[in-house]
Amino acid sequence: MIVLNREETSVSTNEEMKQEIRKIMKDKKLTYWQRTDALARYAEDLLDYPEGTPEEFYELTESREISDLHEGHGPWSARYILPDYEKFLKEGSSFLRLDPPKDLFEALNCLLIFYHNAHALDRFPVFLGRFDVLLEDFVKKEKREDAGKMLGWFLTSIDRTMSDSFVQANIGPEASVTGELILELLPKLQNITPNLSLRYDPDITPDDFAKKALDCALRCANPAFAYDRFYKERVGEDYGIASCYNGLLIGGGAFTLTRLRLGTISEHCKDSRDFFENRLPLCVDTQLKFMDAKINSIVNDRAFFESDWMVKEGFVHPDRFVGLFGLVGLCECVNNLMAKDGKSGRMGHDPEADRLGVKILEAIEKSVNEHYCPYSYKHRFVMHSQVGADDDEGNSAGTRIAYGDEPELYEHLKNCGLYHRFFPSGVGDIFPFDETAFRNLDALLDIFKGGFKVGVKYMSTYLGSGDLIRVTGYLMKRSEVEKLKNGEAVANDSAALVLGKSPERHMNEKKVRSFDV
Amino acid sequence: MYRAPVNKIIRSSIVDGPGNRTAVFFQSCNFNCRYCHNPETIHMCVHCGRCTESCPAGALRMAEGKVVWDKEKCVSCDTCIKVCPNDASPKITYMSAAQIWEEIEDDLPFIRGITVSGGECTLQRDTVVELFRLAKQNGLTTLLDSNGSYDFQNDLELLEVSDGVMLDVKADCEERHRWLTGQSISTVLFNLDYLAKMNKLEEVRTVCIPGALENEKTISKVAEILSPYLKEKDIRYKLIKYRHFGVREKYQDFRQPDEEYMEHLKELALEKGFRNIVII
């Protein structure tokens, strides 16, 4: 997804508009398609925000307490779309003029064609499907070596043509030949895309397969581990993990994602009482109303749900979409409110601070669950612990403990366990390790298993010193970011997200864990 | 209540048995190996007070004729260990099995077992038995890291609560074993056979030093004793590269083996019937 560093104010004169358009056209840091995106976004933002947007939204956006995550003033598509690729491979598509594939070669090409014609809020799809479920029958009919070669080119094709870190695919929880081949290929390929999740269930996923996944993750930051049971229970049996780590229904998705910046909100409060009684209800209420207005506009005032070929052919269903009620900065919010109440405890280090953290989420969850939205799946919004953006100064990602203040590993994982359960539609934490982790993958797996036992729902690792790393929820190469810093254009849209003080912190300041050897 | 001298507890150990484990290191050993890489665990403190004079953090003081260690003030610089004339450490906590368990209990979700080491863990036999019982009740595996001097044959109670012993076989014959450790090899070799027979041999370990020790002979000896079991049991043999790290200055002249030498030893062990050989 592209994020432009520009003011979100309306443009008053034609000349200013022309200047802005020329500026985008001349931007050497952008590729052709990135420029096209930027121009489209610029045009979109000439529109007003959707009808029904509450007045308070503008004030709270101005004060940085609410953020619409650069979605634009008038989105013309749902933000996250998870097409039903199983249906596609079974039935083909009349729009794409494709019959159901008969072998692996055809299946991979069919998928690539679908991906090319799909989109999310941006031009790339954020969900590529469950590779093993989609391909295992085809893979098994090929010689292992042939299947590996085809899958390798399939993965490379994805990386080079869908150069956006929020393109996500899933494997697991069962072991499979497809999964194994992918885990063997990824470290060799060192690709940024796709972001890969292993749907992990300790009772279903064999330890050897899980260890292979961890070894792979240390070498190329993929895959992350999603706790399968949680997502099945809270999202649905047919869930998919899309974009960063978003648990959503396959054949559906999410209309929009708007975020509270809790850290910033707390700065506007006298103390925790003021927060709970005044500021938080105001912000939550405003965000709920804003999301209603936006969803209403996407459903009733845009063509997507009426005419898009994916909808028409039943690969996505309008009634399987939700609104994502996002938040960042819980840690700063807790720490600020503790200080304002005259207490010294910090989130992750003090039980009282963590009780406050849970109380904040319970308060938000209550309001979100009471809110009725006619278009959202089951008429409810779902909470999302968002990974952060470039303008989040003073707000750590979602419910993560601020970098540099992380407790010891076990305590850290237990802390995640307190907060992850509130966020079926997306939450996660990242635990980079140093080379000692290679010495005993059983031990690393024990730690992952322990994490899920204490309530972690999504976690990942990578080698702290590596080039390919997981920044917040997405993957990036340090070397790509360096190129961009030097003024070169890079193919991956997401490299731009890492520019700036706040995002760089995600890259460089996470505590890197080490085993005693 | 008896409290055993604990040198340290590592909450996440990946080198003391399979998976992620808590490792408890007891103080004091009945061997005095020349190549010991943590010689400060060999003896008990005699309270000479030398370390209290050099502690830069003021974490050590004398009280009623004894060295007292203030854990909170300690900065873990190990100056006390460097100046100790007695191969001991003042940083010892005396703990009952229940107290040790209390430290471990919170970490249960993340570990698959505990390993007791040292020093020599069997010197704290009663504490180990009680600790292992608690561990077993909570579904953990239990391993002993031992120099093999303990008479395991006459302690079925200990063996019953232990899943296995990681046994050091340090030399090939009585003479060299005495030269290296100061103690006899006979119980060690008896235990090698006995533990294998009882299915309690988790792994065998030999520290390899070219020149100073007859490593090939040690491997052959171990293979000879284990030969009745090697066909049906997959006994892991860990060949450990000698490293200078931590070794006392007077024994620093040992030579570190290179990769080629270790591979040669691995080949020999394979030839002798081992299938599971790990070089570290």
Short mmCIF file of C-alpha atoms in Angstrom, two decimals, chain A residues 239-413:
data_model
loop_
_atom_site.label_atom_id
_atom_site.label_comp_id
_atom_site.label_asym_id
_atom_site.label_seq_id
_atom_site.Cartn_x
_atom_site.Cartn_y
_atom_site.Cartn_z
CA TYR A 239 -10.94 -17.92 7.73
CA GLY A 240 -7.90 -16.64 5.89
CA ILE A 241 -4.98 -14.56 7.13
CA ALA A 242 -4.59 -11.54 4.83
CA SER A 243 -2.34 -8.49 4.57
CA CYS A 244 -0.22 -8.12 7.74
CA TYR A 245 -2.01 -10.67 9.92
CA ASN A 246 -5.70 -10.02 9.47
CA GLY A 247 -8.06 -12.88 10.28
CA LEU A 248 -11.01 -12.48 7.89
CA LEU A 249 -13.51 -14.70 6.10
CA ILE A 250 -12.52 -16.23 2.78
CA GLY A 251 -15.02 -15.08 0.21
CA GLY A 252 -15.29 -11.84 2.15
CA GLY A 253 -12.94 -9.39 3.80
CA ALA A 254 -13.10 -5.98 5.44
CA PHE A 255 -14.63 -2.74 4.22
CA THR A 256 -12.35 -0.40 6.06
CA LEU A 257 -9.87 -0.02 8.90
CA THR A 258 -9.88 3.09 11.06
CA ARG A 259 -7.69 3.50 14.12
CA LEU A 260 -7.68 5.10 17.52
CA ARG A 261 -4.27 6.40 18.52
CA LEU A 262 -4.63 5.57 22.19
CA GLY A 263 -1.27 7.06 23.15
CA THR A 264 -2.27 10.41 21.66
CA ILE A 265 -5.75 10.22 23.16
CA SER A 266 -4.23 9.76 26.62
CA GLU A 267 -2.20 12.93 26.13
CA HIS A 268 -5.47 14.84 25.92
CA CYS A 269 -6.73 13.54 29.27
CA LYS A 270 -6.27 14.79 32.83
CA ASP A 271 -6.15 11.31 34.30
CA SER A 272 -7.56 7.83 33.79
CA ARG A 273 -10.97 8.90 35.03
CA ASP A 274 -11.16 11.66 32.43
CA PHE A 275 -10.02 9.12 29.85
CA PHE A 276 -12.72 6.55 30.65
CA GLU A 277 -15.52 9.04 31.25
CA ASN A 278 -14.92 11.59 28.51
CA ARG A 279 -12.19 11.25 25.92
CA LEU A 280 -12.32 7.52 25.16
CA PRO A 281 -16.13 7.39 24.71
CA LEU A 282 -15.95 10.45 22.44
CA CYS A 283 -13.20 8.91 20.29
CA VAL A 284 -14.79 5.47 20.11
CA ASP A 285 -18.17 6.91 19.24
CA THR A 286 -16.70 9.16 16.56
CA GLN A 287 -14.74 6.32 15.02
CA LEU A 288 -17.81 4.07 14.97
CA LYS A 289 -19.88 6.76 13.25
CA PHE A 290 -17.13 7.51 10.77
CA MET A 291 -16.82 3.82 9.89
CA ASP A 292 -20.59 3.61 9.41
CA ALA A 293 -20.47 6.56 7.03
CA LYS A 294 -17.57 5.14 5.06
CA ILE A 295 -19.04 1.66 4.78
CA ASN A 296 -22.36 3.10 3.71
CA SER A 297 -20.55 4.97 0.96
CA ILE A 298 -18.60 1.90 -0.21
CA VAL A 299 -21.74 -0.24 -0.28
CA ASN A 300 -24.25 2.23 -1.67
CA ASP A 301 -22.30 4.88 -3.51
CA ARG A 302 -19.57 2.88 -5.27
CA ALA A 303 -19.62 0.29 -8.04
CA PHE A 304 -17.52 -2.40 -6.41
CA PHE A 305 -20.18 -4.51 -4.71
CA GLU A 306 -22.58 -4.09 -7.61
CA SER A 307 -20.45 -4.69 -10.63
CA ASP A 308 -17.04 -6.15 -9.81
CA TRP A 309 -16.45 -9.44 -11.58
CA MET A 310 -15.28 -11.13 -8.34
CA VAL A 311 -18.63 -10.27 -6.74
CA LYS A 312 -20.67 -11.20 -9.80
CA GLU A 313 -19.06 -14.62 -10.08
CA GLY A 314 -19.43 -15.32 -6.36
CA PHE A 315 -15.73 -15.28 -5.46
CA VAL A 316 -16.59 -12.68 -2.81
CA HIS A 317 -19.89 -12.05 -1.09
CA PRO A 318 -20.88 -8.58 0.17
CA ASP A 319 -22.37 -10.09 3.32
CA ARG A 320 -19.04 -11.56 4.43
CA PHE A 321 -17.28 -8.23 4.99
CA VAL A 322 -16.62 -6.54 8.34
CA GLY A 323 -15.52 -3.17 9.57
CA LEU A 324 -12.18 -3.24 11.35
CA PHE A 325 -12.11 -1.14 14.48
CA GLY A 326 -8.39 -0.54 14.83
CA LEU A 327 -6.20 0.86 17.51
CA VAL A 328 -2.53 1.62 18.20
CA GLY A 329 -0.60 2.95 21.16
CA LEU A 330 -2.06 0.96 24.07
CA CYS A 331 1.35 0.88 25.73
CA GLU A 332 1.83 4.66 25.70
CA CYS A 333 -1.79 5.12 26.74
CA VAL A 334 -1.31 2.90 29.80
CA ASN A 335 2.02 4.47 30.73
CA ASN A 336 0.70 8.04 30.32
CA LEU A 337 -2.45 7.37 32.35
CA MET A 338 -0.47 5.64 35.11
CA ALA A 339 1.79 8.68 35.32
CA LYS A 340 -1.16 11.08 35.29
CA ASP A 341 -2.70 9.08 38.14
CA GLY A 342 0.57 9.53 40.03
CA LYS A 343 1.77 5.96 39.61
CA SER A 344 5.03 4.72 38.20
CA GLY A 345 4.11 1.28 36.76
CA ARG A 346 4.59 0.55 33.07
CA MET A 347 2.81 -1.86 30.76
CA GLY A 348 4.66 -5.16 30.64
CA HIS A 349 6.38 -4.56 33.97
CA ASP A 350 3.67 -3.82 36.48
CA PRO A 351 0.47 -5.83 37.16
CA GLU A 352 -1.54 -2.71 37.89
CA ALA A 353 -0.50 -1.14 34.60
CA ASP A 354 -1.50 -4.30 32.78
CA ARG A 355 -4.85 -4.38 34.58
CA LEU A 356 -5.40 -0.87 33.28
CA GLY A 357 -4.46 -2.05 29.78
CA VAL A 358 -7.03 -4.83 29.92
CA LYS A 359 -9.64 -2.45 31.32
CA ILE A 360 -9.09 -0.08 28.39
CA LEU A 361 -9.58 -2.89 25.87
CA GLU A 362 -12.64 -4.19 27.69
CA ALA A 363 -14.17 -0.72 27.58
CA ILE A 364 -13.50 -0.40 23.85
CA GLU A 365 -14.68 -3.93 23.15
CA LYS A 366 -17.94 -3.30 24.99
CA SER A 367 -18.76 -0.24 22.88
CA VAL A 368 -17.71 -1.96 19.65
CA ASN A 369 -19.83 -5.03 20.42
CA GLU A 370 -22.86 -2.88 21.24
CA HIS A 371 -22.62 -1.05 17.94
CA TYR A 372 -24.94 -2.20 15.15
CA CYS A 373 -23.83 -1.88 11.57
CA PRO A 374 -26.29 -3.07 8.92
CA TYR A 375 -23.59 -4.13 6.45
CA SER A 376 -20.89 -5.68 8.63
CA TYR A 377 -20.85 -9.47 8.95
CA LYS A 378 -23.16 -10.45 11.83
CA HIS A 379 -23.83 -6.69 12.06
CA ARG A 380 -20.78 -6.13 14.20
CA PHE A 381 -17.36 -4.55 13.77
CA VAL A 382 -14.28 -6.52 14.80
CA MET A 383 -11.32 -5.19 16.76
CA HIS A 384 -7.94 -4.95 15.14
CA SER A 385 -4.59 -4.31 16.83
CA GLN A 386 -2.98 -2.36 14.02
CA VAL A 387 0.77 -2.55 13.36
CA GLY A 388 1.34 1.17 13.08
CA ALA A 389 2.05 3.66 10.31
CA ASP A 390 4.63 6.31 9.55
CA ASP A 391 2.85 9.09 11.42
CA ASP A 392 2.30 7.30 14.73
CA GLU A 393 4.84 9.11 16.88
CA GLY A 394 3.93 8.47 20.51
CA ASN A 395 2.02 5.28 19.68
CA SER A 396 3.53 1.81 19.59
CA ALA A 397 2.06 -0.79 17.26
CA GLY A 398 -1.35 -2.03 18.48
CA THR A 399 -0.95 -3.53 21.92
CA ARG A 400 2.80 -4.10 21.69
CA ILE A 401 5.13 -3.04 24.45
CA ALA A 402 7.30 -0.12 23.36
CA TYR A 403 10.59 -1.19 21.78
CA GLY A 404 13.47 -0.84 24.18
CA ASP A 405 11.18 -1.55 27.14
CA GLU A 406 10.43 -5.20 26.41
CA PRO A 407 10.59 -7.55 29.40
CA GLU A 408 12.28 -10.97 29.40
CA LEU A 409 10.98 -13.35 26.75
CA TYR A 410 8.59 -15.48 28.87
CA GLU A 411 7.16 -12.40 30.59
CA HIS A 412 6.81 -10.72 27.23
CA LEU A 413 4.87 -13.65 25.78
#
